[in-house]
Amino acid sequence: MRNPVLFLIGVLTLVVATTASAAVVEHTFNVQNLTVTRLCNRQLIVAVNGSFPGPRIRVREGDTLIVHVYNKSPYNLTVHWHGVFQKLSCWADGPNMITQCPMLPGNKYTYKFKISGQEGTLWWHAHVSWLRATVHGALIIRPKSGHKYPFPKPHREVTIILGEWWNANVMNVEDEAVTSGGLPNISDAFTINGWPGDLYPCSQNHMYKLKVEPGKTYLLRIVNTALNGQLFYKIANHNLTVVAVDAAYTKPYVTNIIMIAPGQTVDALLVADQDIGSYYMAASPYSTSVGIPYDNTTTRGVVVYDGAPPIATPLMPTLPAFNDTATAYKFSSSLNGLKDGPHWAQVPKNVDYKMFVTVGLGFTPCEANRTCLGPKGTKLSASMNNQSFVPPKRMSLLQAFYSNVDGIYTTDFPAKPPIEFDYTNATINNYNPAFLFAPKVTKVTKLKFNSTVEMMLQNTAIIGVENHPMHLHGSNFHVLAQGFGNYNPSKHREMFNLVDPQIRNTIGVPAGGWAVIRFTADNPGVWIMHCHLDSHLTYGLGTVFMVENGPTPETTLPLPPVDLPNC
């Protein structure tokens, strides 16, 4: 029979050990203007603590993170902790007018939340307009003390932040696009850790360099912070072993190329196993929209082995064509979750709520007495199930939901498109007026606590065929299947991986194709799902889930913080 005294001592020891392993990690963010030089120009940007990219935050699983944000910029500001579950801390999630009103210039706000059930690479960024172009940084979650990675410990961990650069004020770029109704100006460069690399003017010395020791293994924590650029990433003559995506461990996958969409992260092991020398790492765009301008430049950094000749010319990798969908799809569809690894979540078998959701572009009429630059004199728009999302202006959706305020939103977001059509047939759908003009609305979906949602995301070819990176706040999801053309349940359900699918918070829905995801609504609050191409979110490509409280105090959304900004 179990000795009750020894059992109690064991329990207390476990509690003390667990408590001792958790820490409170505190940071201060001063967000203000900063002048930097890139591409032969001195440019005024908004940055955090005088650095671009911003500060890297390191925590361990189980820690509590507190970040004091002082908005010294000339713009409204919120900060989103991209991919953090925010269990019972929805107030700290950060999307503008979804979970909070913005901090006005000269104001401050403190974000406080616990990080639990997650390990790997996430990131933080501004969630108002296009500020995240320069207001962003990595958020690294290591295992608790005494816990190990599910792969050999690397010699060193390296953060690789891929981004975009404009020789302009990005807020003005967005404002001009919104006002005109046309496409925003494309970026002037891509960057690696804030540096464009030597293929751009005046940038010979503005290139990221990674020094490595022969035979050592490096964990690359790769983040795509670009506003609109989906990117191929490659290191000449080297393979990479993917071990996690979006802070969820994967079955090791060896590849010589990574495709990473805005919002996504990839953890990959790099072994310095080549001849001593220098090797370029490079990132170039993946773009599928025919006739739509895109930044067709290439950023590069360099991997330099210890002992390499200082004047050696680095070897350049061969990059895919900009529209190489086959390579992009092979990477994204070849990943599997690390079944039974740390924080592994089984696929929920029973589905309570099924959704078939179309995603794509469309138009909205030009205002009277205005000249608009969208197709046929319209303004560009975007929608999900023919609903173009508009955030409220009077108060955040979370405040309205929590306080039962009427008139801010409606709960009738459709679970299927209002019209069935040949979704990916560009010839039929181009400029078909039946599909083009989605109403501007604030419609949401209400979910019972702990219900399971299966969501089929179907791309459309109404204007053009694109890969849409869709990001869900407040939860990860299992990617059950993905493919091309129109989703056919009688045929494609046979493809579902219910054993070890990859787990993500951002899925690139294939160009001219579909993806099926499944998640459990076990986190009370208000959670937006949106396209992480910022131009598309600006146009309305998003929707919102409102998860009701559970039956106990431990499953109930707490009171709002006393210093929550007012609208």
PDB file of N, CA and C in Angstrom, residues 21-88:
ATOM      1  N   SER A  21      10.963  26.185 -11.448  1.00  0.00           N
ATOM      2  CA  SER A  21      11.436  26.215 -12.830  1.00  0.00           C
ATOM      3  C   SER A  21      10.817  27.348 -13.626  1.00  0.00           C
ATOM      4  N   ALA A  22       9.717  27.920 -13.141  1.00  0.00           N
ATOM      5  CA  ALA A  22       9.064  29.021 -13.853  1.00  0.00           C
ATOM      6  C   ALA A  22       9.621  30.343 -13.360  1.00  0.00           C
ATOM      7  N   ALA A  23       9.658  31.324 -14.249  1.00  0.00           N
ATOM      8  CA  ALA A  23      10.207  32.636 -13.903  1.00  0.00           C
ATOM      9  C   ALA A  23       9.293  33.713 -14.439  1.00  0.00           C
ATOM     10  N   VAL A  24       9.480  34.912 -13.949  1.00  0.00           N
ATOM     11  CA  VAL A  24       8.828  36.093 -14.496  1.00  0.00           C
ATOM     12  C   VAL A  24       9.874  36.833 -15.317  1.00  0.00           C
ATOM     13  N   VAL A  25       9.622  36.945 -16.613  1.00  0.00           N
ATOM     14  CA  VAL A  25      10.540  37.614 -17.530  1.00  0.00           C
ATOM     15  C   VAL A  25       9.940  38.963 -17.893  1.00  0.00           C
ATOM     16  N   GLU A  26      10.684  40.026 -17.654  1.00  0.00           N
ATOM     17  CA  GLU A  26      10.137  41.370 -17.801  1.00  0.00           C
ATOM     18  C   GLU A  26      10.970  42.171 -18.816  1.00  0.00           C
ATOM     19  N   HIS A  27      10.268  42.876 -19.696  1.00  0.00           N
ATOM     20  CA  HIS A  27      10.911  43.725 -20.697  1.00  0.00           C
ATOM     21  C   HIS A  27      10.206  45.076 -20.750  1.00  0.00           C
ATOM     22  N   THR A  28      10.920  46.066 -21.237  1.00  0.00           N
ATOM     23  CA  THR A  28      10.339  47.371 -21.538  1.00  0.00           C
ATOM     24  C   THR A  28      10.575  47.676 -23.014  1.00  0.00           C
ATOM     25  N   PHE A  29       9.502  48.014 -23.731  1.00  0.00           N
ATOM     26  CA  PHE A  29       9.573  48.394 -25.137  1.00  0.00           C
ATOM     27  C   PHE A  29       9.332  49.898 -25.260  1.00  0.00           C
ATOM     28  N   ASN A  30      10.315  50.628 -25.739  1.00  0.00           N
ATOM     29  CA  ASN A  30      10.128  52.023 -26.109  1.00  0.00           C
ATOM     30  C   ASN A  30       9.985  52.082 -27.618  1.00  0.00           C
ATOM     31  N   VAL A  31       8.772  52.391 -28.071  1.00  0.00           N
ATOM     32  CA  VAL A  31       8.467  52.387 -29.497  1.00  0.00           C
ATOM     33  C   VAL A  31       8.514  53.829 -29.994  1.00  0.00           C
ATOM     34  N   GLN A  32       9.446  54.129 -30.890  1.00  0.00           N
ATOM     35  CA  GLN A  32       9.602  55.512 -31.333  1.00  0.00           C
ATOM     36  C   GLN A  32      10.308  55.558 -32.681  1.00  0.00           C
ATOM     37  N   ASN A  33      10.384  56.746 -33.253  1.00  0.00           N
ATOM     38  CA  ASN A  33      11.024  56.921 -34.546  1.00  0.00           C
ATOM     39  C   ASN A  33      12.524  56.652 -34.452  1.00  0.00           C
ATOM     40  N   LEU A  34      13.043  56.122 -35.552  1.00  0.00           N
ATOM     41  CA  LEU A  34      14.470  55.821 -35.648  1.00  0.00           C
ATOM     42  C   LEU A  34      14.889  56.057 -37.092  1.00  0.00           C
ATOM     43  N   THR A  35      16.012  56.731 -37.281  1.00  0.00           N
ATOM     44  CA  THR A  35      16.539  56.952 -38.622  1.00  0.00           C
ATOM     45  C   THR A  35      17.610  55.918 -38.921  1.00  0.00           C
ATOM     46  N   VAL A  36      17.434  55.177 -40.010  1.00  0.00           N
ATOM     47  CA  VAL A  36      18.409  54.164 -40.419  1.00  0.00           C
ATOM     48  C   VAL A  36      18.759  54.387 -41.883  1.00  0.00           C
ATOM     49  N   THR A  37      19.882  53.821 -42.292  1.00  0.00           N
ATOM     50  CA  THR A  37      20.325  53.933 -43.680  1.00  0.00           C
ATOM     51  C   THR A  37      20.235  52.572 -44.346  1.00  0.00           C
ATOM     52  N   ARG A  38      19.489  52.505 -45.427  1.00  0.00           N
ATOM     53  CA  ARG A  38      19.380  51.301 -46.247  1.00  0.00           C
ATOM     54  C   ARG A  38      19.240  51.726 -47.713  1.00  0.00           C
ATOM     55  N   LEU A  39      19.838  50.951 -48.613  1.00  0.00           N
ATOM     56  CA  LEU A  39      19.682  51.148 -50.049  1.00  0.00           C
ATOM     57  C   LEU A  39      19.982  52.600 -50.463  1.00  0.00           C
ATOM     58  N   CYS A  40      21.035  53.149 -49.936  1.00  0.00           N
ATOM     59  CA  CYS A  40      21.511  54.508 -50.282  1.00  0.00           C
ATOM     60  C   CYS A  40      20.668  55.623 -49.684  1.00  0.00           C
ATOM     61  N   ASN A  41      19.674  55.286 -48.869  1.00  0.00           N
ATOM     62  CA  ASN A  41      18.767  56.294 -48.334  1.00  0.00           C
ATOM     63  C   ASN A  41      18.768  56.293 -46.812  1.00  0.00           C
ATOM     64  N   ARG A  42      18.561  57.488 -46.251  1.00  0.00           N
ATOM     65  CA  ARG A  42      18.279  57.598 -44.827  1.00  0.00           C
ATOM     66  C   ARG A  42      16.767  57.602 -44.675  1.00  0.00           C
ATOM     67  N   GLN A  43      16.243  56.663 -43.915  1.00  0.00           N
ATOM     68  CA  GLN A  43      14.801  56.470 -43.813  1.00  0.00           C
ATOM     69  C   GLN A  43      14.364  56.519 -42.360  1.00  0.00           C
ATOM     70  N   LEU A  44      13.279  57.236 -42.104  1.00  0.00           N
ATOM     71  CA  LEU A  44      12.696  57.291 -40.768  1.00  0.00           C
ATOM     72  C   LEU A  44      11.718  56.136 -40.618  1.00  0.00           C
ATOM     73  N   ILE A  45      11.940  55.290 -39.616  1.00  0.00           N
ATOM     74  CA  ILE A  45      11.055  54.156 -39.362  1.00  0.00           C
ATOM     75  C   ILE A  45      10.608  54.203 -37.903  1.00  0.00           C
ATOM     76  N   VAL A  46       9.637  53.375 -37.568  1.00  0.00           N
ATOM     77  CA  VAL A  46       9.246  53.170 -36.176  1.00  0.00           C
ATOM     78  C   VAL A  46       9.901  51.878 -35.716  1.00  0.00           C
ATOM     79  N   ALA A  47      10.582  51.923 -34.578  1.00  0.00           N
ATOM     80  CA  ALA A  47      11.317  50.758 -34.093  1.00  0.00           C
ATOM     81  C   ALA A  47      11.202  50.662 -32.576  1.00  0.00           C
ATOM     82  N   VAL A  48      11.606  49.524 -32.044  1.00  0.00           N
ATOM     83  CA  VAL A  48      11.546  49.271 -30.597  1.00  0.00           C
ATOM     84  C   VAL A  48      12.961  49.305 -30.023  1.00  0.00           C
ATOM     85  N   ASN A  49      13.132  50.126 -29.011  1.00  0.00           N
ATOM     86  CA  ASN A  49      14.412  50.230 -28.294  1.00  0.00           C
ATOM     87  C   ASN A  49      15.578  50.526 -29.230  1.00  0.00           C
ATOM     88  N   GLY A  50      15.284  51.283 -30.284  1.00  0.00           N
ATOM     89  CA  GLY A  50      16.341  51.733 -31.183  1.00  0.00           C
ATOM     90  C   GLY A  50      16.960  50.655 -32.026  1.00  0.00           C
ATOM     91  N   SER A  51      16.264  49.523 -32.227  1.00  0.00           N
ATOM     92  CA  SER A  51      16.839  48.437 -33.018  1.00  0.00           C
ATOM     93  C   SER A  51      15.858  47.932 -34.063  1.00  0.00           C
ATOM     94  N   PHE A  52      16.403  47.490 -35.191  1.00  0.00           N
ATOM     95  CA  PHE A  52      15.611  46.917 -36.272  1.00  0.00           C
ATOM     96  C   PHE A  52      16.360  45.703 -36.818  1.00  0.00           C
ATOM     97  N   PRO A  53      15.792  44.492 -36.691  1.00  0.00           N
ATOM     98  CA  PRO A  53      14.555  44.151 -35.977  1.00  0.00           C
ATOM     99  C   PRO A  53      14.638  44.481 -34.492  1.00  0.00           C
ATOM    100  N   GLY A  54      13.491  44.334 -33.814  1.00  0.00           N
ATOM    101  CA  GLY A  54      13.411  44.694 -32.413  1.00  0.00           C
ATOM    102  C   GLY A  54      14.014  43.635 -31.504  1.00  0.00           C
ATOM    103  N   PRO A  55      13.924  43.849 -30.196  1.00  0.00           N
ATOM    104  CA  PRO A  55      14.556  42.956 -29.219  1.00  0.00           C
ATOM    105  C   PRO A  55      14.066  41.512 -29.337  1.00  0.00           C
ATOM    106  N   ARG A  56      15.000  40.611 -29.129  1.00  0.00           N
ATOM    107  CA  ARG A  56      14.665  39.180 -29.090  1.00  0.00           C
ATOM    108  C   ARG A  56      14.304  38.824 -27.648  1.00  0.00           C
ATOM    109  N   ILE A  57      13.130  38.226 -27.458  1.00  0.00           N
ATOM    110  CA  ILE A  57      12.678  37.818 -26.133  1.00  0.00           C
ATOM    111  C   ILE A  57      12.938  36.329 -25.959  1.00  0.00           C
ATOM    112  N   ARG A  58      13.576  35.970 -24.846  1.00  0.00           N
ATOM    113  CA  ARG A  58      13.838  34.564 -24.535  1.00  0.00           C
ATOM    114  C   ARG A  58      13.111  34.195 -23.245  1.00  0.00           C
ATOM    115  N   VAL A  59      12.338  33.139 -23.309  1.00  0.00           N
ATOM    116  CA  VAL A  59      11.647  32.627 -22.126  1.00  0.00           C
ATOM    117  C   VAL A  59      11.751  31.109 -22.128  1.00  0.00           C
ATOM    118  N   ARG A  60      11.308  30.502 -21.021  1.00  0.00           N
ATOM    119  CA  ARG A  60      11.157  29.053 -20.968  1.00  0.00           C
ATOM    120  C   ARG A  60       9.677  28.714 -20.839  1.00  0.00           C
ATOM    121  N   GLU A  61       9.331  27.552 -21.294  1.00  0.00           N
ATOM    122  CA  GLU A  61       7.943  27.102 -21.174  1.00  0.00           C
ATOM    123  C   GLU A  61       7.535  27.150 -19.707  1.00  0.00           C
ATOM    124  N   GLY A  62       6.383  27.762 -19.427  1.00  0.00           N
ATOM    125  CA  GLY A  62       5.906  27.920 -18.061  1.00  0.00           C
ATOM    126  C   GLY A  62       6.180  29.281 -17.469  1.00  0.00           C
ATOM    127  N   ASP A  63       7.030  30.086 -18.117  1.00  0.00           N
ATOM    128  CA  ASP A  63       7.342  31.428 -17.604  1.00  0.00           C
ATOM    129  C   ASP A  63       6.168  32.382 -17.813  1.00  0.00           C
ATOM    130  N   THR A  64       6.158  33.437 -17.024  1.00  0.00           N
ATOM    131  CA  THR A  64       5.229  34.551 -17.220  1.00  0.00           C
ATOM    132  C   THR A  64       6.000  35.701 -17.851  1.00  0.00           C
ATOM    133  N   LEU A  65       5.462  36.244 -18.928  1.00  0.00           N
ATOM    134  CA  LEU A  65       6.107  37.347 -19.644  1.00  0.00           C
ATOM    135  C   LEU A  65       5.361  38.646 -19.377  1.00  0.00           C
ATOM    136  N   ILE A  66       6.098  39.669 -18.984  1.00  0.00           N
ATOM    137  CA  ILE A  66       5.540  41.007 -18.760  1.00  0.00           C
ATOM    138  C   ILE A  66       6.311  41.973 -19.642  1.00  0.00           C
ATOM    139  N   VAL A  67       5.588  42.710 -20.499  1.00  0.00           N
ATOM    140  CA  VAL A  67       6.228  43.676 -21.383  1.00  0.00           C
ATOM    141  C   VAL A  67       5.526  45.028 -21.232  1.00  0.00           C
ATOM    142  N   HIS A  68       6.276  46.017 -20.764  1.00  0.00           N
ATOM    143  CA  HIS A  68       5.770  47.381 -20.632  1.00  0.00           C
ATOM    144  C   HIS A  68       6.030  48.118 -21.948  1.00  0.00           C
ATOM    145  N   VAL A  69       4.972  48.503 -22.641  1.00  0.00           N
ATOM    146  CA  VAL A  69       5.107  49.139 -23.948  1.00  0.00           C
ATOM    147  C   VAL A  69       4.786  50.622 -23.821  1.00  0.00           C
ATOM    148  N   TYR A  70       5.744  51.460 -24.186  1.00  0.00           N
ATOM    149  CA  TYR A  70       5.568  52.910 -24.199  1.00  0.00           C
ATOM    150  C   TYR A  70       5.496  53.365 -25.654  1.00  0.00           C
ATOM    151  N   ASN A  71       4.353  53.921 -26.022  1.00  0.00           N
ATOM    152  CA  ASN A  71       4.170  54.350 -27.405  1.00  0.00           C
ATOM    153  C   ASN A  71       4.651  55.790 -27.570  1.00  0.00           C
ATOM    154  N   LYS A  72       5.885  55.940 -27.994  1.00  0.00           N
ATOM    155  CA  LYS A  72       6.459  57.249 -28.254  1.00  0.00           C
ATOM    156  C   LYS A  72       6.486  57.562 -29.740  1.00  0.00           C
ATOM    157  N   SER A  73       5.766  56.755 -30.511  1.00  0.00           N
ATOM    158  CA  SER A  73       5.684  56.962 -31.957  1.00  0.00           C
ATOM    159  C   SER A  73       4.533  57.915 -32.273  1.00  0.00           C
ATOM    160  N   PRO A  74       4.438  58.380 -33.513  1.00  0.00           N
ATOM    161  CA  PRO A  74       3.313  59.256 -33.888  1.00  0.00           C
ATOM    162  C   PRO A  74       2.053  58.503 -34.289  1.00  0.00           C
ATOM    163  N   TYR A  75       2.023  57.179 -34.093  1.00  0.00           N
ATOM    164  CA  TYR A  75       0.902  56.372 -34.575  1.00  0.00           C
ATOM    165  C   TYR A  75       0.246  55.596 -33.427  1.00  0.00           C
ATOM    166  N   ASN A  76      -1.012  55.225 -33.635  1.00  0.00           N
ATOM    167  CA  ASN A  76      -1.652  54.287 -32.720  1.00  0.00           C
ATOM    168  C   ASN A  76      -0.902  52.953 -32.761  1.00  0.00           C
ATOM    169  N   LEU A  77      -0.948  52.217 -31.648  1.00  0.00           N
ATOM    170  CA  LEU A  77      -0.115  51.022 -31.549  1.00  0.00           C
ATOM    171  C   LEU A  77      -0.770  49.944 -30.702  1.00  0.00           C
ATOM    172  N   THR A  78      -0.668  48.704 -31.140  1.00  0.00           N
ATOM    173  CA  THR A  78      -0.872  47.522 -30.303  1.00  0.00           C
ATOM    174  C   THR A  78       0.251  46.540 -30.630  1.00  0.00           C
ATOM    175  N   VAL A  79       0.472  45.575 -29.755  1.00  0.00           N
ATOM    176  CA  VAL A  79       1.479  44.538 -30.007  1.00  0.00           C
ATOM    177  C   VAL A  79       0.812  43.175 -29.871  1.00  0.00           C
ATOM    178  N   HIS A  80       1.044  42.335 -30.862  1.00  0.00           N
ATOM    179  CA  HIS A  80       0.508  40.966 -30.870  1.00  0.00           C
ATOM    180  C   HIS A  80       1.647  39.979 -30.658  1.00  0.00           C
ATOM    181  N   TRP A  81       1.397  38.980 -29.840  1.00  0.00           N
ATOM    182  CA  TRP A  81       2.380  37.950 -29.500  1.00  0.00           C
ATOM    183  C   TRP A  81       2.024  36.720 -30.335  1.00  0.00           C
ATOM    184  N   HIS A  82       2.539  36.725 -31.559  1.00  0.00           N
ATOM    185  CA  HIS A  82       2.084  35.855 -32.632  1.00  0.00           C
ATOM    186  C   HIS A  82       2.328  34.382 -32.304  1.00  0.00           C
ATOM    187  N   GLY A  83       1.227  33.638 -32.182  1.00  0.00           N
ATOM    188  CA  GLY A  83       1.302  32.208 -31.920  1.00  0.00           C
ATOM    189  C   GLY A  83       1.191  31.829 -30.469  1.00  0.00           C
ATOM    190  N   VAL A  84       1.296  32.790 -29.553  1.00  0.00           N
ATOM    191  CA  VAL A  84       1.134  32.486 -28.127  1.00  0.00           C
ATOM    192  C   VAL A  84      -0.335  32.156 -27.863  1.00  0.00           C
ATOM    193  N   PHE A  85      -0.595  31.089 -27.143  1.00  0.00           N
ATOM    194  CA  PHE A  85      -1.976  30.641 -26.935  1.00  0.00           C
ATOM    195  C   PHE A  85      -2.821  31.671 -26.188  1.00  0.00           C
ATOM    196  N   GLN A  86      -2.200  32.379 -25.244  1.00  0.00           N
ATOM    197  CA  GLN A  86      -2.944  33.340 -24.418  1.00  0.00           C
ATOM    198  C   GLN A  86      -4.111  32.654 -23.694  1.00  0.00           C
ATOM    199  N   LYS A  87      -3.824  31.506 -23.069  1.00  0.00           N
ATOM    200  CA  LYS A  87      -4.876  30.819 -22.321  1.00  0.00           C
ATOM    201  C   LYS A  87      -5.354  31.697 -21.162  1.00  0.00           C
ATOM    202  N   LEU A  88      -6.625  32.068 -21.214  1.00  0.00           N
ATOM    203  CA  LEU A  88      -7.274  32.932 -20.229  1.00  0.00           C
ATOM    204  C   LEU A  88      -6.574  34.297 -20.097  1.00  0.00           C
TER     205      LEU A  88
END
